[in-house]
mmCIF file of C-alpha atoms in Angstrom:
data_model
loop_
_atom_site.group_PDB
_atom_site.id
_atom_site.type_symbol
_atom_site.label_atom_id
_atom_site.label_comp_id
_atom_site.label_asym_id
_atom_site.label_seq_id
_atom_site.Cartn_x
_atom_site.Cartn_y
_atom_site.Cartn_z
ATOM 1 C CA UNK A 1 -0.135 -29.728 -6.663
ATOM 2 C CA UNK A 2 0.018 -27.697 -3.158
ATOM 3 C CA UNK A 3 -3.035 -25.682 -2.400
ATOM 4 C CA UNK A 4 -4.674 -24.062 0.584
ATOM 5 C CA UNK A 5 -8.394 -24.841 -0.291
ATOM 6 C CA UNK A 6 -11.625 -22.529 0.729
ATOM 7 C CA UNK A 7 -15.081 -24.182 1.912
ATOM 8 C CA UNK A 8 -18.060 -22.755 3.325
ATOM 9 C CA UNK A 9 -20.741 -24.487 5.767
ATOM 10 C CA UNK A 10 -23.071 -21.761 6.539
ATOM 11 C CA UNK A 11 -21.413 -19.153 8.823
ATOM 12 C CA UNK A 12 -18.446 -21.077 8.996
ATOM 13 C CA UNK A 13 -14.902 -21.533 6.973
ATOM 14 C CA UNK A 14 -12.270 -24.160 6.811
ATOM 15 C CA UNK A 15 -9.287 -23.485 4.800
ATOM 16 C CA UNK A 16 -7.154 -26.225 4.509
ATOM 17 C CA UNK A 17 -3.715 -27.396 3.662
ATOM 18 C CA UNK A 18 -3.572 -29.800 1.087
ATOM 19 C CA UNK A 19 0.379 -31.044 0.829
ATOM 20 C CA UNK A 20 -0.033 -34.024 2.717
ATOM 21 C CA UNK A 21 2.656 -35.952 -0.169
ATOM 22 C CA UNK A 22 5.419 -33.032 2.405
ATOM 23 C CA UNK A 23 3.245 -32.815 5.527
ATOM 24 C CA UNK A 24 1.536 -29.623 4.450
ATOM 25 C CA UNK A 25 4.661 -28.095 4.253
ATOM 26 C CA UNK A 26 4.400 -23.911 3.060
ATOM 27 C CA UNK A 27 5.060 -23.148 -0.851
ATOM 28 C CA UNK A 28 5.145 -20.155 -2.162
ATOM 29 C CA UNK A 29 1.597 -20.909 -4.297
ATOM 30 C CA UNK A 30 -0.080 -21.982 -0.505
ATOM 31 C CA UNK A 31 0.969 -18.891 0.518
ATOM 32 C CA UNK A 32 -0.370 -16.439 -2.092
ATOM 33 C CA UNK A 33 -3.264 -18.748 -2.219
ATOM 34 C CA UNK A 34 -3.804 -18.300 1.790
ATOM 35 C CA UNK A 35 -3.483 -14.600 1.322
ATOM 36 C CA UNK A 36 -6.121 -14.547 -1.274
ATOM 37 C CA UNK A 37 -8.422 -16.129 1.243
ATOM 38 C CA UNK A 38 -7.997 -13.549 3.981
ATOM 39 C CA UNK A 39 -8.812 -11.103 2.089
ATOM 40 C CA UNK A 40 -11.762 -12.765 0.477
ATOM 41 C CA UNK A 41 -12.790 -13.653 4.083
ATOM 42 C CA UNK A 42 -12.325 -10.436 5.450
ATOM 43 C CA UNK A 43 -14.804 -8.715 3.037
ATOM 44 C CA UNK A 44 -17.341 -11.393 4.200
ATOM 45 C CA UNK A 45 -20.107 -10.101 6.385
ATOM 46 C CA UNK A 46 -22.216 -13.542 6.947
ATOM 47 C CA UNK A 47 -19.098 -15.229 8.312
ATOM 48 C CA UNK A 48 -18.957 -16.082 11.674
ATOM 49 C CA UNK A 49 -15.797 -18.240 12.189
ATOM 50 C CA UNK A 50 -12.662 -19.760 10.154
ATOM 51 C CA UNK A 51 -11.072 -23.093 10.683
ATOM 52 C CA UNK A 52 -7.584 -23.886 9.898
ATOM 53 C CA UNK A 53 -7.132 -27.229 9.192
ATOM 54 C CA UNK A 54 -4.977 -29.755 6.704
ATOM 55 C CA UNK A 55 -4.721 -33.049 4.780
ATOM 56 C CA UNK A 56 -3.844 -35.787 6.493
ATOM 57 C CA UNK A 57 -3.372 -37.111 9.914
ATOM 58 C CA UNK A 58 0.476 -37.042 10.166
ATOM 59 C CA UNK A 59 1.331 -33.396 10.407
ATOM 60 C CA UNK A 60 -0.881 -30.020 10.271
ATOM 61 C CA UNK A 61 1.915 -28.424 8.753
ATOM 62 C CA UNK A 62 6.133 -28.982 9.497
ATOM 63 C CA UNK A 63 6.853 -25.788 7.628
ATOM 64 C CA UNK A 64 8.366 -23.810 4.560
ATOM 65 C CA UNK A 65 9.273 -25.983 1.818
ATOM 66 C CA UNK A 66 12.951 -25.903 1.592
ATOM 67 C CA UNK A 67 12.858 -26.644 -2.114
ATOM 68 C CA UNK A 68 11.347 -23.377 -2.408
ATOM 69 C CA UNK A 69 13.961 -21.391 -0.143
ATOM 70 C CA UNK A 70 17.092 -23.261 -0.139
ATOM 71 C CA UNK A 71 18.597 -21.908 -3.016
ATOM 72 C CA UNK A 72 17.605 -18.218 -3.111
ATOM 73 C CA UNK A 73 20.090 -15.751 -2.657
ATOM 74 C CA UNK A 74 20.617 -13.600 0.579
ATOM 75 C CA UNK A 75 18.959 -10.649 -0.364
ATOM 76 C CA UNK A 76 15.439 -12.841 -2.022
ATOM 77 C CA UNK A 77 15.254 -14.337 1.007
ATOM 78 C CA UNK A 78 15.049 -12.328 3.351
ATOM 79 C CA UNK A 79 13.381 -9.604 1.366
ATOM 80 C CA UNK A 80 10.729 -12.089 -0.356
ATOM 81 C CA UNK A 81 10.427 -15.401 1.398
ATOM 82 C CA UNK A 82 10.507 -13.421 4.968
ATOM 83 C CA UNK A 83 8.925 -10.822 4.554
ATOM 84 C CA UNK A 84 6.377 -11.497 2.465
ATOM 85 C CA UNK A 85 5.755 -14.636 4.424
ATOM 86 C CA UNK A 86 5.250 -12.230 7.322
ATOM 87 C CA UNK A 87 3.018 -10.156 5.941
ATOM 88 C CA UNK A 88 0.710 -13.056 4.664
ATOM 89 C CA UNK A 89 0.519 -14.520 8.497
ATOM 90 C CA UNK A 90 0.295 -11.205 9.933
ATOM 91 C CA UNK A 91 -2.729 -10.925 7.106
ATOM 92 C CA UNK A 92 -4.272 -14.267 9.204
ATOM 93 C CA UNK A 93 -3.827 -12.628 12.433
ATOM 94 C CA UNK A 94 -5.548 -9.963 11.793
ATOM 95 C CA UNK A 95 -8.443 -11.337 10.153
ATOM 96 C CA UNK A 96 -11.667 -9.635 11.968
ATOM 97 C CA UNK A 97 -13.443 -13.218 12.250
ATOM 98 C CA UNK A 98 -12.299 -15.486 15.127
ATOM 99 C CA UNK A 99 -10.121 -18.163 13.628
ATOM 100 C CA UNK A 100 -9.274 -22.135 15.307
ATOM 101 C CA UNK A 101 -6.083 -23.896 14.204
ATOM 102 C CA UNK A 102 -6.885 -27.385 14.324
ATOM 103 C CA UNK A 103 -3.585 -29.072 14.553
ATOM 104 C CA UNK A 104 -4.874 -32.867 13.284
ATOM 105 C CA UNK A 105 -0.750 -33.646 13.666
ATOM 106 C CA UNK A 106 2.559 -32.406 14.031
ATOM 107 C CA UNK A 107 2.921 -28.309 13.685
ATOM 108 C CA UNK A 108 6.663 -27.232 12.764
ATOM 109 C CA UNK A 109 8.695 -23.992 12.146
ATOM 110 C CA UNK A 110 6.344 -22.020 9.673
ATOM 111 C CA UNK A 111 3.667 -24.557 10.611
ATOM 112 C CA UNK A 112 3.727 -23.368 14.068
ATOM 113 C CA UNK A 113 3.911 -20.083 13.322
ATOM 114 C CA UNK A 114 0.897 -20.525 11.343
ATOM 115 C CA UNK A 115 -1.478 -21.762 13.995
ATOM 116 C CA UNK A 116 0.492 -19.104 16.141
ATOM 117 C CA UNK A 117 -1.538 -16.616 13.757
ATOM 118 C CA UNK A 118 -4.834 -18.154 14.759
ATOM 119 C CA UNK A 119 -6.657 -17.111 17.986
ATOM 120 C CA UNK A 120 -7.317 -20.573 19.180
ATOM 121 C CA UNK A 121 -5.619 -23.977 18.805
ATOM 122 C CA UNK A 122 -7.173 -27.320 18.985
ATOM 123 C CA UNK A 123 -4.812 -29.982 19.020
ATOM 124 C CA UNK A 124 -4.565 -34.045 18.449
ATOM 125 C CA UNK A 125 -3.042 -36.401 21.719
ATOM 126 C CA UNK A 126 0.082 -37.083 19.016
ATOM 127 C CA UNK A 127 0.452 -33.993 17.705
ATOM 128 C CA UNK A 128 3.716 -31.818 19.240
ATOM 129 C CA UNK A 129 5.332 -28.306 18.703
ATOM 130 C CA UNK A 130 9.286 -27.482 17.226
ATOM 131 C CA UNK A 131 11.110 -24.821 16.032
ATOM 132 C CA UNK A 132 13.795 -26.916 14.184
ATOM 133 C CA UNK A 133 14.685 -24.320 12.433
ATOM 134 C CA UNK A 134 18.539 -23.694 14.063
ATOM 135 C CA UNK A 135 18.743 -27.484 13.137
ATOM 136 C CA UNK A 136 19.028 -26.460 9.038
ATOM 137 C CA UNK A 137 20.657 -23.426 9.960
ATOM 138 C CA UNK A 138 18.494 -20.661 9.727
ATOM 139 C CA UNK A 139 15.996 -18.661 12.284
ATOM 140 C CA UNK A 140 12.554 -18.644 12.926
ATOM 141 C CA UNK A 141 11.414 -15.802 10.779
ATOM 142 C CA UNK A 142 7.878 -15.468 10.326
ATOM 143 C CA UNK A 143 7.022 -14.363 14.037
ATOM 144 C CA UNK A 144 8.220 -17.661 16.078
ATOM 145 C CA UNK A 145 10.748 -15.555 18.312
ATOM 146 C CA UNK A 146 8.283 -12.249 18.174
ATOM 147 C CA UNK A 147 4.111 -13.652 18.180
ATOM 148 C CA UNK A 148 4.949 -17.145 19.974
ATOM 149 C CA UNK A 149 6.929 -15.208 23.095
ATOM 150 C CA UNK A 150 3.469 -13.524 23.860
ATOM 151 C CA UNK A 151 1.792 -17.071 24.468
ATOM 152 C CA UNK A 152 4.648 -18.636 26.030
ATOM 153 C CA UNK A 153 7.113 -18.530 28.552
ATOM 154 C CA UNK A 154 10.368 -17.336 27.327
ATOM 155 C CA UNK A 155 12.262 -20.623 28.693
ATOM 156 C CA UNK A 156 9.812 -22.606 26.789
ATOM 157 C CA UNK A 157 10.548 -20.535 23.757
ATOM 158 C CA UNK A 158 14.000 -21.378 23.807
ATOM 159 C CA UNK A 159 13.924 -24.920 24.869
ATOM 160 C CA UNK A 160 12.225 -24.987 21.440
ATOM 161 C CA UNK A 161 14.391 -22.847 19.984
ATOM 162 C CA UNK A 162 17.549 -23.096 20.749
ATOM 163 C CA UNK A 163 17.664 -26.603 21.756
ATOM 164 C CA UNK A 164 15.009 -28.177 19.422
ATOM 165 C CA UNK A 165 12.906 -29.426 22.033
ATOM 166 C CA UNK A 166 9.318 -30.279 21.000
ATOM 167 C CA UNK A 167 6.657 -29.234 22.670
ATOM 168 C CA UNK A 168 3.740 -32.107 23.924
ATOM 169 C CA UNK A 169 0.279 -31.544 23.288
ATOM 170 C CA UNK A 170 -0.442 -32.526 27.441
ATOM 171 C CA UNK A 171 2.434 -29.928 27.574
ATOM 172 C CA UNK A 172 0.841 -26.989 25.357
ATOM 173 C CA UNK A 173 -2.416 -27.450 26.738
ATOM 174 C CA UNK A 174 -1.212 -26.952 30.245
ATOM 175 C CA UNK A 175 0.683 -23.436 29.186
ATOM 176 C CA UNK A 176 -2.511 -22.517 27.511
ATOM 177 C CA UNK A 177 -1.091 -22.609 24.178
ATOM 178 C CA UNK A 178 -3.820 -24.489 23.166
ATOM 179 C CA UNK A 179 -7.242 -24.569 24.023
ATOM 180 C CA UNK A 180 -8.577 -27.963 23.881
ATOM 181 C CA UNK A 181 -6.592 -31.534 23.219
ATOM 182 C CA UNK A 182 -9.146 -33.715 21.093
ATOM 183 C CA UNK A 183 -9.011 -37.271 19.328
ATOM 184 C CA UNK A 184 -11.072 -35.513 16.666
ATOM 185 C CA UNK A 185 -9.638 -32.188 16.715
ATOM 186 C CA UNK A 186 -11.468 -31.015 13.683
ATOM 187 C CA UNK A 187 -15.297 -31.660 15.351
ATOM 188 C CA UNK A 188 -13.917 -30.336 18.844
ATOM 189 C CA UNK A 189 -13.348 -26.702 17.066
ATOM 190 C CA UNK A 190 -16.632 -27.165 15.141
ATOM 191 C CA UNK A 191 -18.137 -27.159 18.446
ATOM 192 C CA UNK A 192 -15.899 -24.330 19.454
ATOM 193 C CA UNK A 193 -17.442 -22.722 16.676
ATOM 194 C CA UNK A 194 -20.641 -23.102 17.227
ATOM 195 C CA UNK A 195 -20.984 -21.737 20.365
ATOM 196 C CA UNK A 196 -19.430 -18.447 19.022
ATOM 197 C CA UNK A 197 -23.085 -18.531 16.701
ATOM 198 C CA UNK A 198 -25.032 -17.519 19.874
ATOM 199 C CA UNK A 199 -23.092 -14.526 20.358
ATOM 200 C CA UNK A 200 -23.635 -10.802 18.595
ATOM 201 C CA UNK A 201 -21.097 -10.624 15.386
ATOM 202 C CA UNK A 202 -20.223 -7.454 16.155
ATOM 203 C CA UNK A 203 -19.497 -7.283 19.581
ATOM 204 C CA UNK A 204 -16.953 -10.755 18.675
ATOM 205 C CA UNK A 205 -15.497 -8.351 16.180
ATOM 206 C CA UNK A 206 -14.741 -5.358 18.191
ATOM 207 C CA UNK A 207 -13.839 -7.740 21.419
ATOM 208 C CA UNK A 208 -11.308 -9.291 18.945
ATOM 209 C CA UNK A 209 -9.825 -5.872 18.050
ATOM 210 C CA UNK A 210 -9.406 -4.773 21.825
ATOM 211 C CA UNK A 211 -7.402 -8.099 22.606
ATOM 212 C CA UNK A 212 -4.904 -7.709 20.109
ATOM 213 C CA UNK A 213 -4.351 -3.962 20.779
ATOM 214 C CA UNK A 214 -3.746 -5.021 24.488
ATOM 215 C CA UNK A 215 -1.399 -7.675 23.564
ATOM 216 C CA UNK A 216 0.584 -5.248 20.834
ATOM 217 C CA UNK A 217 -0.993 -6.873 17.650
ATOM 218 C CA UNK A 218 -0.964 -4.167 15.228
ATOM 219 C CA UNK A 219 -1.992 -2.164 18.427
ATOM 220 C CA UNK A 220 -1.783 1.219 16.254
ATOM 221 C CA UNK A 221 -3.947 -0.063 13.610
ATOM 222 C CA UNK A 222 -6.443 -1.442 16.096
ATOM 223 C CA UNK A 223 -6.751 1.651 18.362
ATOM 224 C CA UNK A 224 -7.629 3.462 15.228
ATOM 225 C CA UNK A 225 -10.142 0.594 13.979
ATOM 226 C CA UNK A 226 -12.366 1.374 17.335
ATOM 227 C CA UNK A 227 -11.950 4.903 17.565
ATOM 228 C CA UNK A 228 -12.962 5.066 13.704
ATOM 229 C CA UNK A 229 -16.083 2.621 14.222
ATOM 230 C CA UNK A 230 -17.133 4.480 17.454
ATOM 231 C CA UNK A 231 -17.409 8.040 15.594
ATOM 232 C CA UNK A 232 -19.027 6.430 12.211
ATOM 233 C CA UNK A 233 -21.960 5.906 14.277
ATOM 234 C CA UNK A 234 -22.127 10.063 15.316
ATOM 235 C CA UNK A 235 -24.296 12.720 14.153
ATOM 236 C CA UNK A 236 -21.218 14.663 13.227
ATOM 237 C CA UNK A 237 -19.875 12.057 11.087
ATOM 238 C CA UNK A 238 -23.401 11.873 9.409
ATOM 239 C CA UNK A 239 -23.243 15.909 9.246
ATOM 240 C CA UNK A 240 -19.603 16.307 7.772
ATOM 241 C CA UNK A 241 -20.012 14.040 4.711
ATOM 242 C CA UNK A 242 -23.603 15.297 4.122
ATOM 243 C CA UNK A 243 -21.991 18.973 4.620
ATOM 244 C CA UNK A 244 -18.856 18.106 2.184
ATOM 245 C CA UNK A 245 -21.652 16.928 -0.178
ATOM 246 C CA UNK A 246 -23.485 19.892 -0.654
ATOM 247 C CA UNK A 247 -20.728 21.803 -0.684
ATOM 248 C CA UNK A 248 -21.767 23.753 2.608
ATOM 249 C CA UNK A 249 -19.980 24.373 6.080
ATOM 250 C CA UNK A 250 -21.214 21.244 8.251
ATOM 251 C CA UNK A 251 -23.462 22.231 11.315
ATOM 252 C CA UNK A 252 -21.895 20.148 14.486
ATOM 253 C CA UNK A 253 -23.872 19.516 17.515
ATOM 254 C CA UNK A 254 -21.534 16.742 18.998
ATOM 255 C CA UNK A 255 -24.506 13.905 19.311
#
């Protein structure tokens, strides 16, 4: 059975991939399953981090499963399998906690796109990049033309997209794609992780939100998340709900 499994050590997360019988390739239970983590994780306050790892040595993840898109119609696909799987990475993206792909292997299509969602990537010597999708006749379409052209160089984009070259790990590192290239990928982003531990929680949180507004991730959304948290701490947010409370006009003295 596919799963996307949930652990906790301490402060930190790892949710892995567990396919490794189709290289961690994307059904539609991992999926649902990795959306019920974000949201679980979200709602977490003594979390610090979240790793993103899978099964296996071979591949992190080379994709959708195309037993569970191949035959849909038209409309289910792109309505359901695109979609929603948009909405479940975007859900990963936008997690408030600092995530770390740790790409143990090879990372393909929807498996790029997944570690595309993450903030950071760690990644094995052997492990490369691809966008085959154009190679089974269909297009990237959970954000490997829109996300992955704000971390790479168009050309590179294309040379991955259009002619299905794959991208090296001495190669990704070099762009910046990825932040470290490890042997043991998985204890190179624990270490990552732990120096994050040292630093205020929500100061990480708010630093987080101000990066993706500046690159155009959910930029509306996040403007509104800082303006919202700045005037939660006012006096005149404390004064209008104790106001609406006793059913009084509220008393503002802008502090």
């Amino acid at each position: 059975m596919s799963a996307v499994h949930l652990d906790h050590e301490g402060p930190l997360a790892i949710l892995r991939l567990d396919n490794p019988a189709k290289l961690n390739s994307l059904t539609p239970e991992m999926l649902s399953g990795l959306e019920a983590h974000c949201n679980a994780l979200d709602k977490d306050d003594a979390l610090r981090c979240v790793l993103l790892t899978a099964e296996g040595n071979r591949a992190f993840c080379t994709g959708a499963d195309i037993n569970a898109w191949g035959g849909l119609p038209p409309a289910n696909f792109a309505r359901r399998w695109v979609r929603d799987g948009h909405r479940i990475l975007d859900r990963l993206a936008r997690l408030s906690k600092p995530t770390i792909a740790v790409l143990n292997g090879h990372a393909f299509g929807g498996g790029l796109e997944l570690a595309t969602a993450c903030d950071i990537r760690v990644m094995a010597p052997n492990a490369t990049l691809a966008l085959p999708e154009t190679g089974v006749g269909i297009v990237p379409g959970w954000s490997g033309t829109q996300r992955l052209m704000r971390l790479l160089p168009e050309p590179v984009v294309k040379e991955m997209a259009l002619f299905g070259r794959r991208l090296t790990a001495g190669r990704a590192l070099a762009l910046g794609f990825v932040a470290e290239v490890a042997d043991d990928p998985l204890s190179a982003a624990r270490a990552l992780a732990g120096r994050l531990l040292a630093t205020s929680p929500r100061a990480t949180e708010v630093a987080k939100y101000m990066i993706h507004a500046a690159a155009g991730e959910d930029a509306p959304a996040m403007v509104e998340a800082l303006a919202s948290g700045m005037i939660a701490a006012s006096a005149d947010k404390q004064e209008g709900v104790a106001a609406f409370r006793a059913k009084r006009k509220p008393n503002f003295s802008g502090a």
